[in-house]
Every structure is written in structure tokens, then in C-alpha cells.
GROMACS .gro file of C-alpha atoms in nm:
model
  356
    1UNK     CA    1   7.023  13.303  11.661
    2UNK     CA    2   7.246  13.627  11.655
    3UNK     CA    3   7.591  13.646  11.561
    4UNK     CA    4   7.660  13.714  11.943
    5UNK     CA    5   7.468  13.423  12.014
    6UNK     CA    6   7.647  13.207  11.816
    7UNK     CA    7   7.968  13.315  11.949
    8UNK     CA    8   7.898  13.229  12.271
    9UNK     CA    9   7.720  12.908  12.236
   10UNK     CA   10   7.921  12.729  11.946
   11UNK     CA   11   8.260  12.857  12.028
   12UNK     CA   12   8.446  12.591  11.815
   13UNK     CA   13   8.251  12.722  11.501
   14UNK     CA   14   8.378  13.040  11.581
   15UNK     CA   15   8.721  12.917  11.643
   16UNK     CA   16   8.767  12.685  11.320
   17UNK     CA   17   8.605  13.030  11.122
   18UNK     CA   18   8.868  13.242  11.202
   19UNK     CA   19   9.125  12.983  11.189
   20UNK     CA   20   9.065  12.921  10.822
   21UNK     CA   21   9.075  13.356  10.816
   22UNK     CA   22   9.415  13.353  10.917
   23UNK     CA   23   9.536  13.071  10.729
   24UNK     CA   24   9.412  13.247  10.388
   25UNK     CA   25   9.527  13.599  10.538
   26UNK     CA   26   9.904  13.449  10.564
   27UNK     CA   27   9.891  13.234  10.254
   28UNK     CA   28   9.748  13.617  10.050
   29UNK     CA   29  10.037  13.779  10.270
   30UNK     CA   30  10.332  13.557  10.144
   31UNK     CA   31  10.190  13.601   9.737
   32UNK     CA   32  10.178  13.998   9.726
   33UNK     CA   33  10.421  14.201   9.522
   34UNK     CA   34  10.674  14.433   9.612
   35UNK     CA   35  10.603  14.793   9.443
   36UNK     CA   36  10.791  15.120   9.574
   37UNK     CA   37  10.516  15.326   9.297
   38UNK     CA   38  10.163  15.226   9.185
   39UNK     CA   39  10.189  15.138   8.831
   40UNK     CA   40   9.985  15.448   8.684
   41UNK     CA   41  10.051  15.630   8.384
   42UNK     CA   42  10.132  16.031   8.368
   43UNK     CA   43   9.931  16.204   8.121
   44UNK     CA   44  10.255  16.346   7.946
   45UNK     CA   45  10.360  16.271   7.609
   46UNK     CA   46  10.724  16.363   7.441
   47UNK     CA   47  10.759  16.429   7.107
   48UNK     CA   48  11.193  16.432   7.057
   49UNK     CA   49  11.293  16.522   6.692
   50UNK     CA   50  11.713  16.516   6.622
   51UNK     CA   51  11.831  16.734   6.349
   52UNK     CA   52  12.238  16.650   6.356
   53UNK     CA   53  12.444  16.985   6.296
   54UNK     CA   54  12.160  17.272   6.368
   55UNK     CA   55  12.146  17.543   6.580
   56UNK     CA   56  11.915  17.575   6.823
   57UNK     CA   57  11.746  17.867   6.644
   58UNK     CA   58  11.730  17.639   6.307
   59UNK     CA   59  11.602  17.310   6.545
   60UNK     CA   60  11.334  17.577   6.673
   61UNK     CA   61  11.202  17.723   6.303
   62UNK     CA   62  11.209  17.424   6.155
   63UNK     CA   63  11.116  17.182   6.359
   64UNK     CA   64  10.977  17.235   6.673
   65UNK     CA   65  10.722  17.483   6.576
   66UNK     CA   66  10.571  17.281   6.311
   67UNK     CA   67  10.591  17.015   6.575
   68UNK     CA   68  10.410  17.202   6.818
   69UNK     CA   69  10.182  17.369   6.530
   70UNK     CA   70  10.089  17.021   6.449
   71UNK     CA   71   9.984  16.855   6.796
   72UNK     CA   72   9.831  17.138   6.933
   73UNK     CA   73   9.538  17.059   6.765
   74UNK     CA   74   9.492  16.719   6.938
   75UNK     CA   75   9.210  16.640   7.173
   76UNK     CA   76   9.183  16.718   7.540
   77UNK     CA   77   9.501  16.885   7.546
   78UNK     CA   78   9.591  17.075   7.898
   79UNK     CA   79   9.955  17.258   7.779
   80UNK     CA   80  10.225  17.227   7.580
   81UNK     CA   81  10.557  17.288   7.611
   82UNK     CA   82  10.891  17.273   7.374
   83UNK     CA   83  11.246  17.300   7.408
   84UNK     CA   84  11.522  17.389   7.126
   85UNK     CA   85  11.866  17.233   7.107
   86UNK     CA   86  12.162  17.212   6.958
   87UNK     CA   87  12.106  16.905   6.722
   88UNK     CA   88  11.700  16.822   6.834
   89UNK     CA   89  11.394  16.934   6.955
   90UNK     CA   90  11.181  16.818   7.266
   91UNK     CA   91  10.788  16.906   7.239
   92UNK     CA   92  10.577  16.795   7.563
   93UNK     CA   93  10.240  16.741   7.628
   94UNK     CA   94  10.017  16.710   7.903
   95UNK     CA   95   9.677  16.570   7.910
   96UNK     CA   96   9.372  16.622   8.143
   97UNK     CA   97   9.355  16.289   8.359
   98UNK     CA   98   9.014  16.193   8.219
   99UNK     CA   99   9.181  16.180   7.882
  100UNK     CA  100   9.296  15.794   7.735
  101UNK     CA  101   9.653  15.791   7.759
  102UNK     CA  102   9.693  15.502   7.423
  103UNK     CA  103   9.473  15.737   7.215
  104UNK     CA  104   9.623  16.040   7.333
  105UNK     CA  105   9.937  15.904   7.223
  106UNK     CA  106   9.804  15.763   6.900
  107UNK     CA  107   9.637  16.060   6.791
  108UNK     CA  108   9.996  16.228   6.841
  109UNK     CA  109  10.164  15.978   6.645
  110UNK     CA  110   9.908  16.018   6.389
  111UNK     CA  111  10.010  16.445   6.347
  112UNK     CA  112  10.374  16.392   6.353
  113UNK     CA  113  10.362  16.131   6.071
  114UNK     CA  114  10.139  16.393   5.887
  115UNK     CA  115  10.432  16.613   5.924
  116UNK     CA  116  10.730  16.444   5.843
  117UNK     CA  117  10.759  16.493   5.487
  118UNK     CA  118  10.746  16.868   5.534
  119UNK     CA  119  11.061  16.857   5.769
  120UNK     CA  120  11.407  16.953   5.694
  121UNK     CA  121  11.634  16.734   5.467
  122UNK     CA  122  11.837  16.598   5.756
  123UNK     CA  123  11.591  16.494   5.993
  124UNK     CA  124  11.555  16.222   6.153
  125UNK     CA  125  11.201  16.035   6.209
  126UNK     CA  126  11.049  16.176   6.529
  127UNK     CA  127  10.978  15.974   6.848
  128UNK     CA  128  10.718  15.975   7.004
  129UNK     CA  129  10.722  15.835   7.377
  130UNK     CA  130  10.515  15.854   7.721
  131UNK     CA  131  10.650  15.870   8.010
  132UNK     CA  132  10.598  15.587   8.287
  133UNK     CA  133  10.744  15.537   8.664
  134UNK     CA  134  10.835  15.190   8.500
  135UNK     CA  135  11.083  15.318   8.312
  136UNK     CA  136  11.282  15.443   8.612
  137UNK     CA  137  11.633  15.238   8.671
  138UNK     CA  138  11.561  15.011   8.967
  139UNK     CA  139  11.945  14.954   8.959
  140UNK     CA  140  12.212  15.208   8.900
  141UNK     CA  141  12.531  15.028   8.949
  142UNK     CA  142  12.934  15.090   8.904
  143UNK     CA  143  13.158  14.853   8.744
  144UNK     CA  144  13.511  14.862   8.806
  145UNK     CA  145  13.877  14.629   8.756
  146UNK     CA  146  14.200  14.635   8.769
  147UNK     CA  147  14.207  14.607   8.362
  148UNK     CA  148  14.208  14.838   8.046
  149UNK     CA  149  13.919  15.071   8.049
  150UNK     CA  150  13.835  14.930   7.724
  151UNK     CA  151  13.866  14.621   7.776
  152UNK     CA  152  13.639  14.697   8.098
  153UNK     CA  153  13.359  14.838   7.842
  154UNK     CA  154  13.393  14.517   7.610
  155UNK     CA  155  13.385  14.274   7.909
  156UNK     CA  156  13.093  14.444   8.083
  157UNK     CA  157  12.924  14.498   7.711
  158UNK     CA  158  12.958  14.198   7.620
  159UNK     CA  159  12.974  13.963   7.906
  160UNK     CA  160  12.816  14.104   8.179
  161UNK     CA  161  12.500  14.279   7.972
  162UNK     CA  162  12.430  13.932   7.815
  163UNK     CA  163  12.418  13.754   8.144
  164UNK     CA  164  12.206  14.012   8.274
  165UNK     CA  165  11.965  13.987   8.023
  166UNK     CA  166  11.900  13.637   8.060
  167UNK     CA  167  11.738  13.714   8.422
  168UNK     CA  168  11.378  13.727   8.448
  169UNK     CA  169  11.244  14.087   8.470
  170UNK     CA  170  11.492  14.248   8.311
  171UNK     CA  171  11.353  14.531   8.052
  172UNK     CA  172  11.649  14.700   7.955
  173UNK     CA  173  12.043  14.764   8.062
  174UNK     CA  174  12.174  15.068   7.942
  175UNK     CA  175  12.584  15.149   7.996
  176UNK     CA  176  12.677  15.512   8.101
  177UNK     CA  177  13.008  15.648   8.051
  178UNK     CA  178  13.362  15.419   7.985
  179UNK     CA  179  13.572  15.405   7.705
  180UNK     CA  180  13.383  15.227   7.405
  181UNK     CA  181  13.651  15.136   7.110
  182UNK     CA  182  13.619  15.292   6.756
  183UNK     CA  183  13.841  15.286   6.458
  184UNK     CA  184  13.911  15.611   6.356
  185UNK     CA  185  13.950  15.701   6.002
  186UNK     CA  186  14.121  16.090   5.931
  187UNK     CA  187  14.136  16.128   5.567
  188UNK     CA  188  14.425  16.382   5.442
  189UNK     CA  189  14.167  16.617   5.250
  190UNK     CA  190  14.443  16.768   5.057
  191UNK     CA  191  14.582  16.488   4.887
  192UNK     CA  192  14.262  16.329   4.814
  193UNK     CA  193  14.178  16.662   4.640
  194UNK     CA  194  14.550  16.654   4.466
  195UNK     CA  195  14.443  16.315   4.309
  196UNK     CA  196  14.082  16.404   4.222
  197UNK     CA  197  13.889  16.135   4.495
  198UNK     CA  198  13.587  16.314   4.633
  199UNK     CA  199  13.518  16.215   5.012
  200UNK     CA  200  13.209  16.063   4.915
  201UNK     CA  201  13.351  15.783   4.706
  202UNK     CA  202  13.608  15.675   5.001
  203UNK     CA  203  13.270  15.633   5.261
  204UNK     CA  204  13.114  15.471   4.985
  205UNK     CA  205  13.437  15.236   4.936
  206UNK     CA  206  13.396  15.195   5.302
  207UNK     CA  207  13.083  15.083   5.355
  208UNK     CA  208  13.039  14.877   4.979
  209UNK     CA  209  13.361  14.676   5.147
  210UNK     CA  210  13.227  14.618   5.543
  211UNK     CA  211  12.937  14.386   5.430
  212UNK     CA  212  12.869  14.026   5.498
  213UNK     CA  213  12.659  13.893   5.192
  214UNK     CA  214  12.453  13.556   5.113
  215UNK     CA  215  12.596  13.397   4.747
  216UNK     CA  216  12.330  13.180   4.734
  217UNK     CA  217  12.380  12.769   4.779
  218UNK     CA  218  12.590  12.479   4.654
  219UNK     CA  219  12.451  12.141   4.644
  220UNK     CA  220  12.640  11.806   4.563
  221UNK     CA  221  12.622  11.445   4.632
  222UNK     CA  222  12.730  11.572   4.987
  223UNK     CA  223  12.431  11.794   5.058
  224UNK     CA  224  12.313  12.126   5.043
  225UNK     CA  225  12.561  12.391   5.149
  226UNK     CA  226  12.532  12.804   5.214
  227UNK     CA  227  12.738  13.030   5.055
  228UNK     CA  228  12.866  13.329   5.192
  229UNK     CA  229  13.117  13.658   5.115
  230UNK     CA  230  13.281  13.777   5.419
  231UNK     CA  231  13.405  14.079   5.351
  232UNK     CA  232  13.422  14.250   5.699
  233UNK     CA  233  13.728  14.417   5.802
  234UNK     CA  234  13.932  14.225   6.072
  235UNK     CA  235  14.202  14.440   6.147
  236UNK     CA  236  14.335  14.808   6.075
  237UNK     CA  237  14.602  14.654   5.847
  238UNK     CA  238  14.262  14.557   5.638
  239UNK     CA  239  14.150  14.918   5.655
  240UNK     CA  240  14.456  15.073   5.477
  241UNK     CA  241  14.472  14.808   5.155
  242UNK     CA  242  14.137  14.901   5.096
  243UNK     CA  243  14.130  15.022   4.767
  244UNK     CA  244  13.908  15.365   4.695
  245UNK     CA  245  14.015  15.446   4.359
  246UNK     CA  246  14.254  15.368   4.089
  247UNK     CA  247  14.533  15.600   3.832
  248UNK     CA  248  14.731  15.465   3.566
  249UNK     CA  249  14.647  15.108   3.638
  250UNK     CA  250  14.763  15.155   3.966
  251UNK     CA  251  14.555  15.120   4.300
  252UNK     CA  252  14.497  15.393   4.539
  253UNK     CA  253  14.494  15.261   4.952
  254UNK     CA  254  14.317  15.417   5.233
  255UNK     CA  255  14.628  15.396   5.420
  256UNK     CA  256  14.791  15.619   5.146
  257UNK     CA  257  14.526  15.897   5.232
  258UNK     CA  258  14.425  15.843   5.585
  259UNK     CA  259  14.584  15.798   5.893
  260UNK     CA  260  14.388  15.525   6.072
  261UNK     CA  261  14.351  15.453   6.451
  262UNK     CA  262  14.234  15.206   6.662
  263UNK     CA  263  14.107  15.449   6.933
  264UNK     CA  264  13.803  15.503   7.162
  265UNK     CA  265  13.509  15.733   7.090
  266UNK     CA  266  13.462  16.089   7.180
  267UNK     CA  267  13.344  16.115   7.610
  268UNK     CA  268  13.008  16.188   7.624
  269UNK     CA  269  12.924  16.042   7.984
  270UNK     CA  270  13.107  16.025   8.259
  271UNK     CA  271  13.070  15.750   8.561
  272UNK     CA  272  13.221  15.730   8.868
  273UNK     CA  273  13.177  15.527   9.188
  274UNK     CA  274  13.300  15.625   9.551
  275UNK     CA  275  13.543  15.882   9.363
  276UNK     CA  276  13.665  15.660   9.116
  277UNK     CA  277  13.620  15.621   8.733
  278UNK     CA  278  13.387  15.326   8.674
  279UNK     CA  279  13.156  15.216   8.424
  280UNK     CA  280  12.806  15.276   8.502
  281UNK     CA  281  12.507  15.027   8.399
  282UNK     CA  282  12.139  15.092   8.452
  283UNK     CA  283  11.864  14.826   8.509
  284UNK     CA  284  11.488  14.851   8.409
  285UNK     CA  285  11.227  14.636   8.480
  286UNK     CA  286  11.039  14.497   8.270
  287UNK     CA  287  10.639  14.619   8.365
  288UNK     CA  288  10.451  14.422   8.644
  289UNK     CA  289  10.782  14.224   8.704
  290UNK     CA  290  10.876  14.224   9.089
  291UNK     CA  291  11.144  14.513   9.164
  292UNK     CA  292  11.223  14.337   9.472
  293UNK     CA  293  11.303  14.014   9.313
  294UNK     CA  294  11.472  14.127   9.006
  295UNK     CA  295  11.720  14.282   9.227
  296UNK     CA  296  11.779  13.946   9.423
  297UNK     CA  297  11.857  13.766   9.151
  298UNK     CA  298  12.081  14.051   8.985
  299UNK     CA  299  12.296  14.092   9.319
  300UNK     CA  300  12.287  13.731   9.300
  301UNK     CA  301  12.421  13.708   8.944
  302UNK     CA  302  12.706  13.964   8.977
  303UNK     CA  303  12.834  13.836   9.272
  304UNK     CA  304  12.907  13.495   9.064
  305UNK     CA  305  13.065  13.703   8.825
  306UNK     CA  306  13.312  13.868   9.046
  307UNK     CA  307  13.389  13.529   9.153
  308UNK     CA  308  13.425  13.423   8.801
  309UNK     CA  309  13.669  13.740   8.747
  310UNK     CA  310  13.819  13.806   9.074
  311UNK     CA  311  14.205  13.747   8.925
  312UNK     CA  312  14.115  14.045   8.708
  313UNK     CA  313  13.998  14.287   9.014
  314UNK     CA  314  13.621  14.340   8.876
  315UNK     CA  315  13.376  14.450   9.157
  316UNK     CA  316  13.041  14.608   9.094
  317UNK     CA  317  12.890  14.867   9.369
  318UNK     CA  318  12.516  14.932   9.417
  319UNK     CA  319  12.494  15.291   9.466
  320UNK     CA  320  12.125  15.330   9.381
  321UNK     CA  321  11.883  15.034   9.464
  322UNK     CA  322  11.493  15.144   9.459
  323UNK     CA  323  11.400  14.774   9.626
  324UNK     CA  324  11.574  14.880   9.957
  325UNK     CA  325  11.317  15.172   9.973
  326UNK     CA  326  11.009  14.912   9.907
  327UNK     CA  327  11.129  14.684  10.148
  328UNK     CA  328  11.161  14.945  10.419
  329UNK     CA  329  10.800  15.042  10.347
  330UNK     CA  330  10.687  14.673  10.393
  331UNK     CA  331  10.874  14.626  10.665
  332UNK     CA  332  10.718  14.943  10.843
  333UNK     CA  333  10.341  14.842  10.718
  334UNK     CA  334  10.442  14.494  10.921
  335UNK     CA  335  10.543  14.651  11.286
  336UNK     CA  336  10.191  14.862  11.222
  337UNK     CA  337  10.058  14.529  11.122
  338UNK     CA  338  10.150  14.337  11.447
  339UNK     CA  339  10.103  14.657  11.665
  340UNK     CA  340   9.749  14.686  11.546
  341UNK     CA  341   9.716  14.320  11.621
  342UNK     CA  342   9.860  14.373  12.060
  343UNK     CA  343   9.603  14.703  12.099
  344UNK     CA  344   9.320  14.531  11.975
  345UNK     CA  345   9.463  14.242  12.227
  346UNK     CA  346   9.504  14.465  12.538
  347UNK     CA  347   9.136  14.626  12.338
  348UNK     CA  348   8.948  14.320  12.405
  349UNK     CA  349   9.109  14.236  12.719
  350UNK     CA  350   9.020  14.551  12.909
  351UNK     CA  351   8.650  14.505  12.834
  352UNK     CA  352   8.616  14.141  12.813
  353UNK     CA  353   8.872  14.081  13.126
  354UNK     CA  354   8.930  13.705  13.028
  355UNK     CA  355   9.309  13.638  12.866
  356UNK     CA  356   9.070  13.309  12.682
   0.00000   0.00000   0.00000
């Protein structure tokens, strides 16, 4: 019996067959995943060296020609390309596709630990990193209240970043631009000179007295108890008894020989939302999560939290979401969907001329 055959003479065979087709095609429809990008992997490596206080003609004879000397020689190379700064160097490379991105990017991790005890006093360890469309922000987003900016960068820091991070999904949350607090210290050179204190014994001082340290354990009748020295600072008033030196039996206080503020650090980003200063925060997924509903449930959890902080005026604007994009695509893949479905309808109909 052909398949024709069959059609025609055991029609509810036929009927239950494609039945259980469409039941399976809906069920497979409801479980796929949302992705704007196929998860594929560049062939680029970065190799991104800092070297704090250089010129960009030091950064480029010191380091990024060794660099470049050194992972030129790896396997199935296509070009490389490098880029001097002020303060670091940025090598890239790009593979041939047929080459195996992890051991490309071991055997350059390999070369630039061969090199690093031949760079400059100064450097720090190179990184080296590939580049994936995973690692794009999915959310780029713009906080803003009626508050303190620094209090807005402490809240969002460490309030809203926490929460965040809690969701499922979530790779990283980085914070662009805002005012981030910093105690300033500005030591009076001269008078530190005048008294014979080098400036390496007072950041010594500094950091030998900012330390929280285990003493070890006491146990009595009680129990068993931890022992610990607190010795972090816990206001500025703390910062100028600190005691860097001593003359004549008498102590010597940072306050005596710096002027110490409770300021903000130096702008290096700035954010702004619809024309207004703001506080931008960037989302990443984590890999193979669902862009789609990551950004559900993180719409979902700062909306609760300008509920939670609406006396305060806190609002956070969207101004980049890459699931909007995906969800246009699936929506357009679904009118072509059911359109394909009515021609081969009207199809079928104009040869078979039955509507059953």
C-alpha cells in the first residue's frame, strides 16, 4: 500500500499522525530559547598589559613589542595588531577559523607568562582575554533620585547590585560613571621633610594600621571563642591620630601633616539618561542563560525597588535592552510562520477543491 493509498483509505491514521505532529511541534515551540546572536566564538584574542605612569612611547618599547615579539610565533596565526597608551598596551590577535579557539588562547597564555619576568619593574601581570558576543551588556540602564550623588552610588552599589546578583542569569553588573566616595589623604611634603619622615613610612603607617587580624582563640568553661584585632579606621577623626612617627618622646599625627578629606574620586566616566546625570549600570549574562528572561525578571526586580524607594525619588530607565530586538525577530519568524501555514491552505485548496 502507498503512502497515497493510505491516505485515502485510513484517513483517521492519517489524522491521529499529524495530530500527535502538531502537538510535539507546539510543545518544542513553547521550550526554545530566545537568542538575538548565535553563541559562536571570534577567533580574536587580546593581550592588555598596564604599565601605570608611562608614556606611550615607553608602553610601546617596553612592552608591547616584546609582547607582540613573543606571540607572533604562535600557531595558525592570521595578523596581529597592537596599540600603545598612556599607562598600557593592547596586542590583538586573529586566528584562521579552522584554528581551536581554547588552545589558541592557551598557547598565548603560555608566551606571555614566558615573558613576564623580562618586563619593566612596574608592570602589571598581563591579561589575556577572548572576545565573545556573550560578553555584550544585554542591559544598559540609568539610575537616578532625588538624593546625594553619593549616596546614589552607595545605594545602587550596594543595594541595588546585590539584589541584582541574586537573579538567575546574571554574569556580571558593572557601574559606569557617579560619584564613588574616597578619603583623601594630601600630605604637606614640606613639613614631613622639616621633621625627617620619608613618605614611604606614612603609607606604610597607613596600611600596617587599616588591617583586620585573627589573635587566635580563647577557650573557657564557656566554650571556645575567636579572637580578633579590629583595627580599621571608622572615621576621618581616626585618620588624623594615627601616629607615623615619633620625636622627643612625643607622637607625630597624620592630621599634623596632612590635610584629610572625605571626598569622592577623580571622574573618569560620565552617565547620563534623557539629558540628565545618572548612574549607569550594565548587565551581562551569564553564557547559555536566556537574554529574554533575564531581562523579565530584572525589569521585574527594579520595579520593586522603586517601590521600595519611591519617598527617595529613585527611578531606573532602560535605554538599551538587546531582548526587545530578539523578541521582534521571533515575533516576525511567527507572522511568516502562520502565513506559510494560510498559502499552503489556499495551496491545497486550489488543487484539491475540498475545504475537508
Amino acid at each position: 500500500m502507498t503512502l497515497t493509498e493510505l491516505a485515502i483509505k485510513r484517513p483517521p491514521l492519517v489524522i491521529v499522525i499529524f495530530s500527535v505532529l502538531a502537538i510535539l511541534g507546539l510543545l518544542s515551540y513553547f521550550q526554545l530559547k530566545y537568542e538575538l546572536l548565535p553563541d559562536i566564538l571570534p577567533p580574536y584574542v587580546s593581550v592588555v598589559t598596564m604599565y601605570p605612569g608611562a608614556t606611550p612611547q615607553e608602553v610601546e618599547d617596553s612592552v608591547t613589542k616584546p609582547v607582540e615579539d613573543a606571540v607572533s610565533g604562535v600557531d595558525k596565526i592570521k595578523s596581529v595588531s597592537s596599540y600603545s597608551y598612556e599607562g598600557y598596551s593592547l596586542v590583538q590577535m586573529e586566528f584562521v577559523f579552522t584554528a581551536d579557539k581554547t588552545k589558541a588562547n592557551q598557547d598565548v597564555q603560555k608566551k606571555v607568562n614566558e615573558l613576564v619576568a623580562s618586563l619593566p619593574v612596574g608592570t602589571r601581570t598581563p591579561i589575556v582575554a577572548d572576545f565573545s558576543f556573550s560578553d555584550l551588556p544585554i542591559l544598559r540602564i540609568g539610575a537616578t533620585a532625588d538624593m546625594d550623588p553619593r549616596r546614589l552610588y552607595s545605594t545602587v552599589n550596594d543595594i541595588v547590585k546585590p539584589r541584582l546578583s541574586r537573579l538567575g542569569g546574571i554574569g556580571q553588573i558593572s557601574i559606569v560613571g557617579g560619584q564613588e566616595r574616597e578619603v583623601q589623604v594630601n600630605l604637606d611634603i614640606p613639613r614631613l621633610t622639616a621633621q625627617g619622615i620619608p613618605v614611604p613610612l606614612v603609607l606604610a603607617a597607613l596600611r600596617s594600621a587599616n588591617a583586620d587580624l585573627p589573635a587566635g582563640r580563647i577557650k573557657d568553661a564557656d566554650g571556645d571563642y575567636l579572637v580578633r584585632l579590629s583595627g580599621t579606621y571608622r572615621s576621618i577623626e581616626d585618620l588624623r591620630q594615627l601616629v607615623i612617627g615619633r620625636i622627643n618622646g612625643s607622637d607625630l599625627l597624620l592630621g599634623q601633616f596632612a590635610d584629610i578629606e572625605d571626598g569622592t574620586k577623580s571622574v573618569q566616566a560620565i552617565s547620563r539618561i534623557n539629558g540628565k546625570d545618572a548612574l549607569g549600570i550594565l548587565i551581562v549574562k551569564q553564557s547559555g542563560a536566556n537574554a529574554v528572561e533575564v531581562s523579565s525578571s530584572v525589569r521585574s526586580e527594579l520595579a520593586s525597588i522603586e517601590r521600595e524607594y519611591a519617598a527617595e525619588g529613585l527611578s531606573f530607565d532602560v535605554a538599551q535592552d538587546s531582548s526587545s530586538f530578539t523578541l521582534e525577530s521571533a515575533k516576525s519568524v511567527t507572522h511568516d510562520l502562520l502565513l506559510a501555514i494560510c498559502l499552503v491552505a489556499l495551496v491545497m485548496l486550489a488543487f484539491l477543491h475540498s475545504i475537508r
